[in-house]
Amino acid sequence: MLWRSSGVRETVQWPSMSFSSSETNARLREIDQLLANAGVERKRGPRKRALRPPEKNSPKPRSRKGKIEVLRLPGWALNESRGAGRKSGWLVHGFSTRTGGLTEVYRAGSQTGGRNGDLNLGFTTHDSHETVVANRKLFLQAVWGARELPGLVTLRQIHSGLTRRVTAGDAGEPGETALFQADGLMTSEPGILLSIQTADCIPILVADRKRRAVAAFHAGWRGTLARIVEGGIGRMRLEFGSQPEDLIAAIGPGIGACCYAVGEEVRFEFESQFSYAPELFREVYDSDPIKEKYPLLFLTARAPGHSNIGPQLHLDLVEANRRQLLASGLAPEAIAIAGECTHCQTARFFSYRGEQGFTGRMMSVVGIRP
């Protein structure tokens, strides 16, 4: 119990005794009178309410989801068969954003308007498994458009050049973990969706309009260096007999050349693999006004005594993968590009770099409707 007087603060502990409420109040009044005679006032804290256990049938709090946003690129949404002259409706595809969903861990309520959560579609450390499964069902429903959800094929992505051919038997429920380690998927079987997860890396979808086969690729800089797209299309030609003139491609949202800074070792690796590598890199100078006005504050041990401001080396991953599609024989007009930078638009997309690793995952899917 705390007591307050002019300039004096003491803590008094009373012996443990059992009193009724009326006896306790009477003793407190006696103590208050004695203290008042001595010029001391007892400090009364706020009265606490007793906690009640929750009712057994009380509903659990639920996050409110907003409208799910699915990006579809022109030409793919129409999915007209080559030479058919009509809309066939067999091709299904979509790129997710972070708009809508039930995840609340990655953004405060003020950033989501206090109502809507994020559409995290990856089983990350910070989000619950149940929430991600619910998000996946919402996204698949928005993409597929039917009551019965398709089977979903996911990957444990390892930044490689590996592509796997899958069947309906490899598809699972939205809550199942990935069966395969690879960075590319392809199939000619209807009723399933191939998926790639990203949060800056580039998702690429490819479809054979004549043989009705589809593929999905995950391309970070290591996967791009391993020619994941070029090798994957080679596998499509081998497995399905696909011809380049029958293929269309869609490059989804990813980190742009405006924001993707890399080291010199990355440029060296690309120059050892691609003749057009110099066209994929550019030097960007940091225009920091403080450094420009007060250069002496940033002296280093480097000759001639201080370092220049910048430059940073930026890599254009979208263009690197477009070049691989062209090298595989696709016509330039057969390649659709979203052109959205995830790092620039963290309010709409998840970005691993833009959010220092504390972020969710988006999903890009492609499939064949039965």
GROMACS .gro file of C-alpha atoms in nm:
model
  370
    1MET     CA    1   0.000   0.000   0.000
    2LEU     CA    2   0.139   0.341  -0.101
    3TRP     CA    3   0.130   0.651   0.117
    4ARG     CA    4   0.185   1.004   0.003
    5SER     CA    5   0.301   1.307   0.205
    6SER     CA    6   0.488   1.623   0.122
    7GLY     CA    7   0.816   1.498  -0.027
    8VAL     CA    8   0.791   1.153   0.135
    9ARG     CA    9   0.697   0.826  -0.039
   10GLU     CA   10   0.699   0.504   0.163
   11THR     CA   11   0.583   0.150   0.111
   12VAL     CA   12   0.409  -0.004   0.411
   13GLN     CA   13   0.343  -0.377   0.435
   14TRP     CA   14   0.077  -0.492   0.679
   15PRO     CA   15   0.074  -0.829   0.852
   16SER     CA   16  -0.135  -1.087   0.670
   17MET     CA   17  -0.469  -1.110   0.853
   18SER     CA   18  -0.817  -1.212   0.747
   19PHE     CA   19  -1.092  -0.949   0.788
   20SER     CA   20  -1.445  -0.915   0.665
   21SER     CA   21  -1.518  -0.630   0.424
   22SER     CA   22  -1.693  -0.423   0.695
   23GLU     CA   23  -1.404  -0.472   0.939
   24THR     CA   24  -1.153  -0.380   0.670
   25ASN     CA   25  -1.336  -0.057   0.586
   26ALA     CA   26  -1.362   0.038   0.954
   27ARG     CA   27  -0.987  -0.016   1.005
   28LEU     CA   28  -0.907   0.186   0.695
   29ARG     CA   29  -1.118   0.476   0.824
   30GLU     CA   30  -0.928   0.464   1.157
   31ILE     CA   31  -0.597   0.466   0.971
   32ASP     CA   32  -0.709   0.754   0.749
   33GLN     CA   33  -0.802   0.957   1.059
   34LEU     CA   34  -0.465   0.892   1.225
   35LEU     CA   35  -0.280   0.989   0.909
   36ALA     CA   36  -0.491   1.301   0.864
   37ASN     CA   37  -0.394   1.414   1.215
   38ALA     CA   38  -0.030   1.367   1.111
   39GLY     CA   39  -0.075   1.557   0.783
   40VAL     CA   40  -0.046   1.251   0.564
   41GLU     CA   41  -0.297   1.147   0.293
   42ARG     CA   42  -0.347   0.791   0.175
   43LYS     CA   43  -0.321   0.749  -0.205
   44ARG     CA   44  -0.622   0.566  -0.344
   45GLY     CA   45  -0.569   0.380  -0.671
   46PRO     CA   46  -0.835   0.301  -0.928
   47ARG     CA   47  -1.073   0.028  -0.839
   48LYS     CA   48  -1.013  -0.287  -1.041
   49ARG     CA   49  -1.296  -0.494  -1.179
   50ALA     CA   50  -1.294  -0.866  -1.130
   51LEU     CA   51  -1.206  -1.064  -1.441
   52ARG     CA   52  -1.474  -1.295  -1.571
   53PRO     CA   53  -1.387  -1.615  -1.755
   54PRO     CA   54  -1.496  -1.613  -2.120
   55GLU     CA   55  -1.823  -1.779  -2.199
   56LYS     CA   56  -1.791  -2.121  -2.356
   57ASN     CA   57  -2.002  -2.032  -2.659
   58SER     CA   58  -1.866  -1.681  -2.714
   59PRO     CA   59  -1.749  -1.630  -3.075
   60LYS     CA   60  -1.375  -1.598  -3.138
   61PRO     CA   61  -1.255  -1.265  -3.276
   62ARG     CA   62  -1.215  -1.278  -3.653
   63SER     CA   63  -1.030  -1.045  -3.885
   64ARG     CA   64  -1.231  -0.875  -4.153
   65LYS     CA   65  -1.109  -0.950  -4.502
   66GLY     CA   66  -1.117  -0.703  -4.784
   67LYS     CA   67  -1.169  -0.769  -5.152
   68ILE     CA   68  -0.907  -1.005  -5.295
   69GLU     CA   69  -0.713  -0.851  -5.583
   70VAL     CA   70  -0.601  -1.083  -5.864
   71LEU     CA   71  -0.379  -0.943  -6.138
   72ARG     CA   72  -0.438  -1.082  -6.486
   73LEU     CA   73  -0.238  -0.971  -6.787
   74PRO     CA   74  -0.390  -0.878  -7.125
   75GLY     CA   75  -0.388  -1.160  -7.377
   76TRP     CA   76  -0.393  -1.416  -7.100
   77ALA     CA   77  -0.731  -1.311  -6.968
   78LEU     CA   78  -0.878  -1.364  -7.314
   79ASN     CA   79  -0.677  -1.686  -7.368
   80GLU     CA   80  -0.775  -1.718  -7.732
   81SER     CA   81  -0.646  -2.033  -7.899
   82ARG     CA   82  -0.413  -1.969  -8.189
   83GLY     CA   83  -0.612  -1.971  -8.512
   84ALA     CA   84  -0.938  -2.067  -8.339
   85GLY     CA   85  -1.087  -1.720  -8.365
   86ARG     CA   86  -1.288  -1.757  -8.045
   87LYS     CA   87  -1.244  -1.750  -7.671
   88SER     CA   88  -1.181  -2.102  -7.552
   89GLY     CA   89  -1.167  -2.031  -7.178
   90TRP     CA   90  -0.929  -2.318  -7.100
   91LEU     CA   91  -0.641  -2.118  -6.952
   92VAL     CA   92  -0.652  -1.999  -6.589
   93HIS     CA   93  -0.390  -1.769  -6.436
   94GLY     CA   94  -0.347  -1.500  -6.172
   95PHE     CA   95  -0.093  -1.304  -5.968
   96SER     CA   96  -0.184  -1.221  -5.609
   97THR     CA   97  -0.113  -0.895  -5.425
   98ARG     CA   98  -0.124  -0.833  -5.050
   99THR     CA   99  -0.467  -0.669  -5.080
  100GLY     CA  100  -0.737  -0.834  -4.870
  101GLY     CA  101  -0.693  -1.149  -4.663
  102LEU     CA  102  -0.683  -1.229  -4.294
  103THR     CA  103  -0.317  -1.179  -4.198
  104GLU     CA  104  -0.255  -0.896  -3.950
  105VAL     CA  105   0.099  -0.960  -3.834
  106TYR     CA  106   0.287  -0.767  -4.104
  107ARG     CA  107   0.109  -0.433  -4.090
  108ALA     CA  108  -0.045  -0.229  -3.810
  109GLY     CA  109  -0.414  -0.154  -3.816
  110SER     CA  110  -0.349   0.208  -3.911
  111GLN     CA  111  -0.179   0.093  -4.231
  112THR     CA  112  -0.463  -0.139  -4.328
  113GLY     CA  113  -0.733   0.112  -4.244
  114GLY     CA  114  -0.813  -0.073  -3.924
  115ARG     CA  115  -1.031  -0.320  -4.117
  116ASN     CA  116  -0.856  -0.533  -4.377
  117GLY     CA  117  -0.558  -0.762  -4.339
  118ASP     CA  118  -0.296  -0.892  -4.580
  119LEU     CA  119  -0.323  -1.185  -4.819
  120ASN     CA  120  -0.014  -1.375  -4.707
  121LEU     CA  121  -0.003  -1.703  -4.902
  122GLY     CA  122   0.324  -1.845  -4.769
  123PHE     CA  123   0.381  -2.054  -4.455
  124THR     CA  124   0.611  -1.801  -4.289
  125THR     CA  125   0.746  -1.802  -3.935
  126HIS     CA  126   0.530  -1.518  -3.804
  127ASP     CA  127   0.191  -1.602  -3.956
  128SER     CA  128  -0.028  -1.888  -3.832
  129HIS     CA  129  -0.084  -2.197  -4.046
  130GLU     CA  130  -0.462  -2.163  -4.016
  131THR     CA  131  -0.458  -1.804  -4.140
  132VAL     CA  132  -0.244  -1.889  -4.444
  133VAL     CA  133  -0.472  -2.181  -4.534
  134ALA     CA  134  -0.775  -1.950  -4.515
  135ASN     CA  135  -0.595  -1.693  -4.732
  136ARG     CA  136  -0.507  -1.957  -4.990
  137LYS     CA  137  -0.868  -2.069  -5.013
  138LEU     CA  138  -0.978  -1.710  -5.071
  139PHE     CA  139  -0.720  -1.662  -5.346
  140LEU     CA  140  -0.791  -1.993  -5.521
  141GLN     CA  141  -1.162  -1.918  -5.512
  142ALA     CA  142  -1.100  -1.578  -5.670
  143VAL     CA  143  -0.880  -1.729  -5.944
  144TRP     CA  144  -1.072  -2.049  -6.021
  145GLY     CA  145  -1.420  -1.901  -5.985
  146ALA     CA  146  -1.593  -2.231  -5.899
  147ARG     CA  147  -1.721  -2.366  -5.570
  148GLU     CA  148  -1.497  -2.672  -5.579
  149LEU     CA  149  -1.134  -2.565  -5.547
  150PRO     CA  150  -0.867  -2.719  -5.773
  151GLY     CA  151  -0.570  -2.916  -5.648
  152LEU     CA  152  -0.267  -2.697  -5.572
  153VAL     CA  153   0.095  -2.786  -5.648
  154THR     CA  154   0.356  -2.593  -5.448
  155LEU     CA  155   0.734  -2.606  -5.436
  156ARG     CA  156   1.013  -2.573  -5.187
  157GLN     CA  157   1.199  -2.316  -5.394
  158ILE     CA  158   1.579  -2.344  -5.386
  159HIS     CA  159   1.695  -2.083  -5.644
  160SER     CA  160   1.793  -2.348  -5.897
  161GLY     CA  161   1.743  -2.433  -6.262
  162LEU     CA  162   1.529  -2.740  -6.186
  163THR     CA  163   1.184  -2.787  -6.341
  164ARG     CA  164   0.947  -3.075  -6.257
  165ARG     CA  165   0.662  -3.219  -6.458
  166VAL     CA  166   0.364  -3.287  -6.231
  167THR     CA  167   0.027  -3.460  -6.257
  168ALA     CA  168  -0.304  -3.441  -6.073
  169GLY     CA  169  -0.169  -3.698  -5.829
  170ASP     CA  170   0.094  -3.447  -5.714
  171ALA     CA  171  -0.164  -3.180  -5.626
  172GLY     CA  172  -0.282  -3.133  -5.271
  173GLU     CA  173  -0.500  -2.926  -5.042
  174PRO     CA  174  -0.419  -2.558  -4.969
  175GLY     CA  175  -0.278  -2.651  -4.628
  176GLU     CA  176  -0.035  -2.920  -4.741
  177THR     CA  177   0.339  -2.858  -4.751
  178ALA     CA  178   0.543  -2.877  -5.071
  179LEU     CA  179   0.646  -3.219  -5.198
  180PHE     CA  180   0.923  -3.115  -5.436
  181GLN     CA  181   1.240  -2.906  -5.434
  182ALA     CA  182   1.266  -2.711  -5.759
  183ASP     CA  183   1.195  -2.370  -5.911
  184GLY     CA  184   0.982  -2.468  -6.207
  185LEU     CA  185   0.662  -2.666  -6.261
  186MET     CA  186   0.487  -2.784  -6.577
  187THR     CA  187   0.183  -2.994  -6.660
  188SER     CA  188  -0.063  -3.083  -6.934
  189GLU     CA  189  -0.329  -3.217  -6.697
  190PRO     CA  190  -0.643  -3.012  -6.629
  191GLY     CA  191  -0.795  -2.938  -6.291
  192ILE     CA  192  -0.481  -2.836  -6.100
  193LEU     CA  193  -0.299  -2.508  -6.040
  194LEU     CA  194   0.079  -2.472  -6.050
  195SER     CA  195   0.204  -2.212  -5.804
  196ILE     CA  196   0.513  -2.002  -5.743
  197GLN     CA  197   0.567  -1.790  -5.429
  198THR     CA  198   0.755  -1.460  -5.441
  199ALA     CA  199   0.829  -1.146  -5.242
  200ASP     CA  200   1.066  -0.969  -5.488
  201CYS     CA  201   1.178  -1.252  -5.718
  202ILE     CA  202   1.022  -1.269  -6.064
  203PRO     CA  203   0.732  -1.507  -6.135
  204ILE     CA  204   0.701  -1.623  -6.498
  205LEU     CA  205   0.405  -1.815  -6.641
  206VAL     CA  206   0.417  -1.990  -6.979
  207ALA     CA  207   0.135  -2.153  -7.177
  208ASP     CA  208   0.126  -2.362  -7.494
  209ARG     CA  209  -0.191  -2.250  -7.672
  210LYS     CA  210  -0.192  -2.541  -7.916
  211ARG     CA  211  -0.111  -2.840  -7.692
  212ARG     CA  212  -0.264  -2.692  -7.379
  213ALA     CA  213   0.032  -2.725  -7.150
  214VAL     CA  214   0.138  -2.474  -6.886
  215ALA     CA  215   0.443  -2.395  -6.673
  216ALA     CA  216   0.539  -2.165  -6.386
  217PHE     CA  217   0.891  -2.048  -6.293
  218HIS     CA  218   1.050  -1.875  -5.993
  219ALA     CA  219   1.342  -1.653  -6.098
  220GLY     CA  220   1.567  -1.478  -5.849
  221TRP     CA  221   1.911  -1.377  -5.965
  222ARG     CA  222   2.051  -1.725  -5.895
  223GLY     CA  223   1.766  -1.898  -6.079
  224THR     CA  224   1.801  -1.656  -6.367
  225LEU     CA  225   2.173  -1.728  -6.379
  226ALA     CA  226   2.089  -2.101  -6.386
  227ARG     CA  227   1.858  -2.034  -6.686
  228ILE     CA  228   1.543  -2.155  -6.511
  229VAL     CA  229   1.315  -2.013  -6.784
  230GLU     CA  230   1.527  -2.112  -7.083
  231GLY     CA  231   1.581  -2.463  -6.949
  232GLY     CA  232   1.216  -2.497  -6.847
  233ILE     CA  233   1.090  -2.414  -7.195
  234GLY     CA  234   1.337  -2.667  -7.331
  235ARG     CA  235   1.172  -2.925  -7.104
  236MET     CA  236   0.829  -2.825  -7.238
  237ARG     CA  237   0.950  -2.891  -7.592
  238LEU     CA  238   1.082  -3.229  -7.485
  239GLU     CA  239   0.784  -3.338  -7.273
  240PHE     CA  240   0.491  -3.189  -7.464
  241GLY     CA  241   0.631  -3.119  -7.809
  242SER     CA  242   0.576  -2.746  -7.759
  243GLN     CA  243   0.682  -2.513  -8.038
  244PRO     CA  244   0.802  -2.157  -7.960
  245GLU     CA  245   0.547  -1.999  -8.194
  246ASP     CA  246   0.265  -2.151  -7.989
  247LEU     CA  247   0.391  -2.022  -7.653
  248ILE     CA  248   0.284  -1.712  -7.462
  249ALA     CA  249   0.447  -1.584  -7.143
  250ALA     CA  250   0.351  -1.355  -6.856
  251ILE     CA  251   0.606  -1.189  -6.627
  252GLY     CA  252   0.446  -1.092  -6.298
  253PRO     CA  253   0.527  -0.831  -6.030
  254GLY     CA  254   0.881  -0.836  -5.890
  255ILE     CA  255   1.158  -0.606  -5.783
  256GLY     CA  256   1.247  -0.361  -6.058
  257ALA     CA  257   1.579  -0.235  -6.188
  258CYS     CA  258   1.501   0.089  -6.007
  259CYS     CA  259   1.551  -0.082  -5.669
  260TYR     CA  260   1.749  -0.404  -5.716
  261ALA     CA  261   2.104  -0.324  -5.605
  262VAL     CA  262   2.356  -0.609  -5.629
  263GLY     CA  263   2.730  -0.657  -5.586
  264GLU     CA  264   3.006  -0.673  -5.844
  265GLU     CA  265   3.026  -1.049  -5.802
  266VAL     CA  266   2.673  -1.080  -5.946
  267ARG     CA  267   2.771  -0.883  -6.256
  268PHE     CA  268   3.078  -1.104  -6.295
  269GLU     CA  269   2.862  -1.417  -6.280
  270PHE     CA  270   2.619  -1.285  -6.542
  271GLU     CA  271   2.896  -1.171  -6.774
  272SER     CA  272   3.039  -1.522  -6.765
  273GLN     CA  273   2.704  -1.665  -6.884
  274PHE     CA  274   2.532  -1.415  -7.112
  275SER     CA  275   2.671  -1.209  -7.400
  276TYR     CA  276   2.407  -0.941  -7.335
  277ALA     CA  277   2.490  -0.913  -6.963
  278PRO     CA  278   2.623  -0.551  -6.987
  279GLU     CA  279   2.274  -0.444  -7.098
  280LEU     CA  280   2.121  -0.586  -6.778
  281PHE     CA  281   2.320  -0.367  -6.538
  282ARG     CA  282   2.338   0.005  -6.475
  283GLU     CA  283   2.514   0.224  -6.223
  284VAL     CA  284   2.294   0.438  -6.002
  285TYR     CA  285   2.447   0.723  -5.802
  286ASP     CA  286   2.315   0.804  -5.459
  287SER     CA  287   2.197   1.167  -5.459
  288ASP     CA  288   2.215   1.221  -5.084
  289PRO     CA  289   2.196   1.601  -5.032
  290ILE     CA  290   2.373   1.583  -4.694
  291LYS     CA  291   2.671   1.395  -4.839
  292GLU     CA  292   2.686   1.636  -5.130
  293LYS     CA  293   2.681   1.944  -4.905
  294TYR     CA  294   2.912   1.809  -4.633
  295PRO     CA  295   3.153   1.562  -4.802
  296LEU     CA  296   3.417   1.601  -4.528
  297LEU     CA  297   3.183   1.430  -4.281
  298PHE     CA  298   3.215   1.109  -4.480
  299LEU     CA  299   3.593   1.079  -4.510
  300THR     CA  300   3.729   0.724  -4.540
  301ALA     CA  301   4.070   0.564  -4.557
  302ARG     CA  302   4.040   0.516  -4.932
  303ALA     CA  303   4.267   0.720  -5.155
  304PRO     CA  304   4.256   1.008  -5.221
  305GLY     CA  305   4.100   1.039  -4.878
  306HIS     CA  306   3.731   1.009  -4.935
  307SER     CA  307   3.489   0.794  -5.137
  308ASN     CA  308   3.260   0.912  -5.412
  309ILE     CA  309   2.888   0.914  -5.347
  310GLY     CA  310   2.771   0.592  -5.513
  311PRO     CA  311   2.749   0.433  -5.751
  312GLN     CA  312   2.527   0.134  -5.681
  313LEU     CA  313   2.501  -0.148  -5.931
  314HIS     CA  314   2.142  -0.234  -6.027
  315LEU     CA  315   2.025  -0.549  -6.207
  316ASP     CA  316   1.718  -0.567  -6.432
  317LEU     CA  317   1.578  -0.914  -6.352
  318VAL     CA  318   1.267  -0.863  -6.564
  319GLU     CA  319   1.471  -0.789  -6.874
  320ALA     CA  320   1.707  -1.078  -6.798
  321ASN     CA  321   1.417  -1.322  -6.802
  322ARG     CA  322   1.255  -1.159  -7.104
  323ARG     CA  323   1.583  -1.221  -7.287
  324GLN     CA  324   1.564  -1.589  -7.193
  325LEU     CA  325   1.210  -1.609  -7.331
  326LEU     CA  326   1.329  -1.451  -7.656
  327ALA     CA  327   1.627  -1.689  -7.668
  328SER     CA  328   1.377  -1.976  -7.633
  329GLY     CA  329   1.205  -1.862  -7.952
  330LEU     CA  330   0.907  -1.665  -7.820
  331ALA     CA  331   0.801  -1.360  -8.021
  332PRO     CA  332   0.831  -1.024  -7.839
  333GLU     CA  333   0.456  -0.965  -7.871
  334ALA     CA  334   0.388  -1.301  -7.702
  335ILE     CA  335   0.545  -1.177  -7.377
  336ALA     CA  336   0.323  -0.979  -7.138
  337ILE     CA  337   0.491  -0.787  -6.853
  338ALA     CA  338   0.315  -0.656  -6.541
  339GLY     CA  339   0.581  -0.388  -6.491
  340GLU     CA  340   0.507  -0.350  -6.118
  341CYS     CA  341   0.799  -0.305  -5.875
  342THR     CA  342   0.731  -0.479  -5.544
  343HIS     CA  343   0.998  -0.274  -5.362
  344CYS     CA  344   0.841   0.056  -5.474
  345GLN     CA  345   0.487  -0.050  -5.382
  346THR     CA  346   0.496  -0.220  -5.044
  347ALA     CA  347   0.141  -0.101  -4.976
  348ARG     CA  348   0.025  -0.333  -5.256
  349PHE     CA  349   0.291  -0.605  -5.272
  350PHE     CA  350   0.511  -0.799  -5.032
  351SER     CA  351   0.879  -0.708  -5.065
  352TYR     CA  352   1.153  -0.896  -4.883
  353ARG     CA  353   1.403  -0.617  -4.937
  354GLY     CA  354   1.161  -0.333  -4.890
  355GLU     CA  355   1.046  -0.471  -4.553
  356GLN     CA  356   1.384  -0.605  -4.434
  357GLY     CA  357   1.273  -0.967  -4.445
  358PHE     CA  358   0.966  -0.925  -4.223
  359THR     CA  359   0.702  -0.985  -4.486
  360GLY     CA  360   0.461  -1.235  -4.637
  361ARG     CA  361   0.455  -1.413  -4.972
  362MET     CA  362   0.253  -1.365  -5.289
  363MET     CA  363   0.147  -1.648  -5.517
  364SER     CA  364   0.135  -1.677  -5.896
  365VAL     CA  365  -0.073  -1.959  -6.040
  366VAL     CA  366  -0.149  -2.110  -6.379
  367GLY     CA  367  -0.364  -2.406  -6.477
  368ILE     CA  368  -0.590  -2.574  -6.731
  369ARG     CA  369  -0.964  -2.566  -6.678
  370PRO     CA  370  -1.135  -2.904  -6.731
   0.00000   0.00000   0.00000
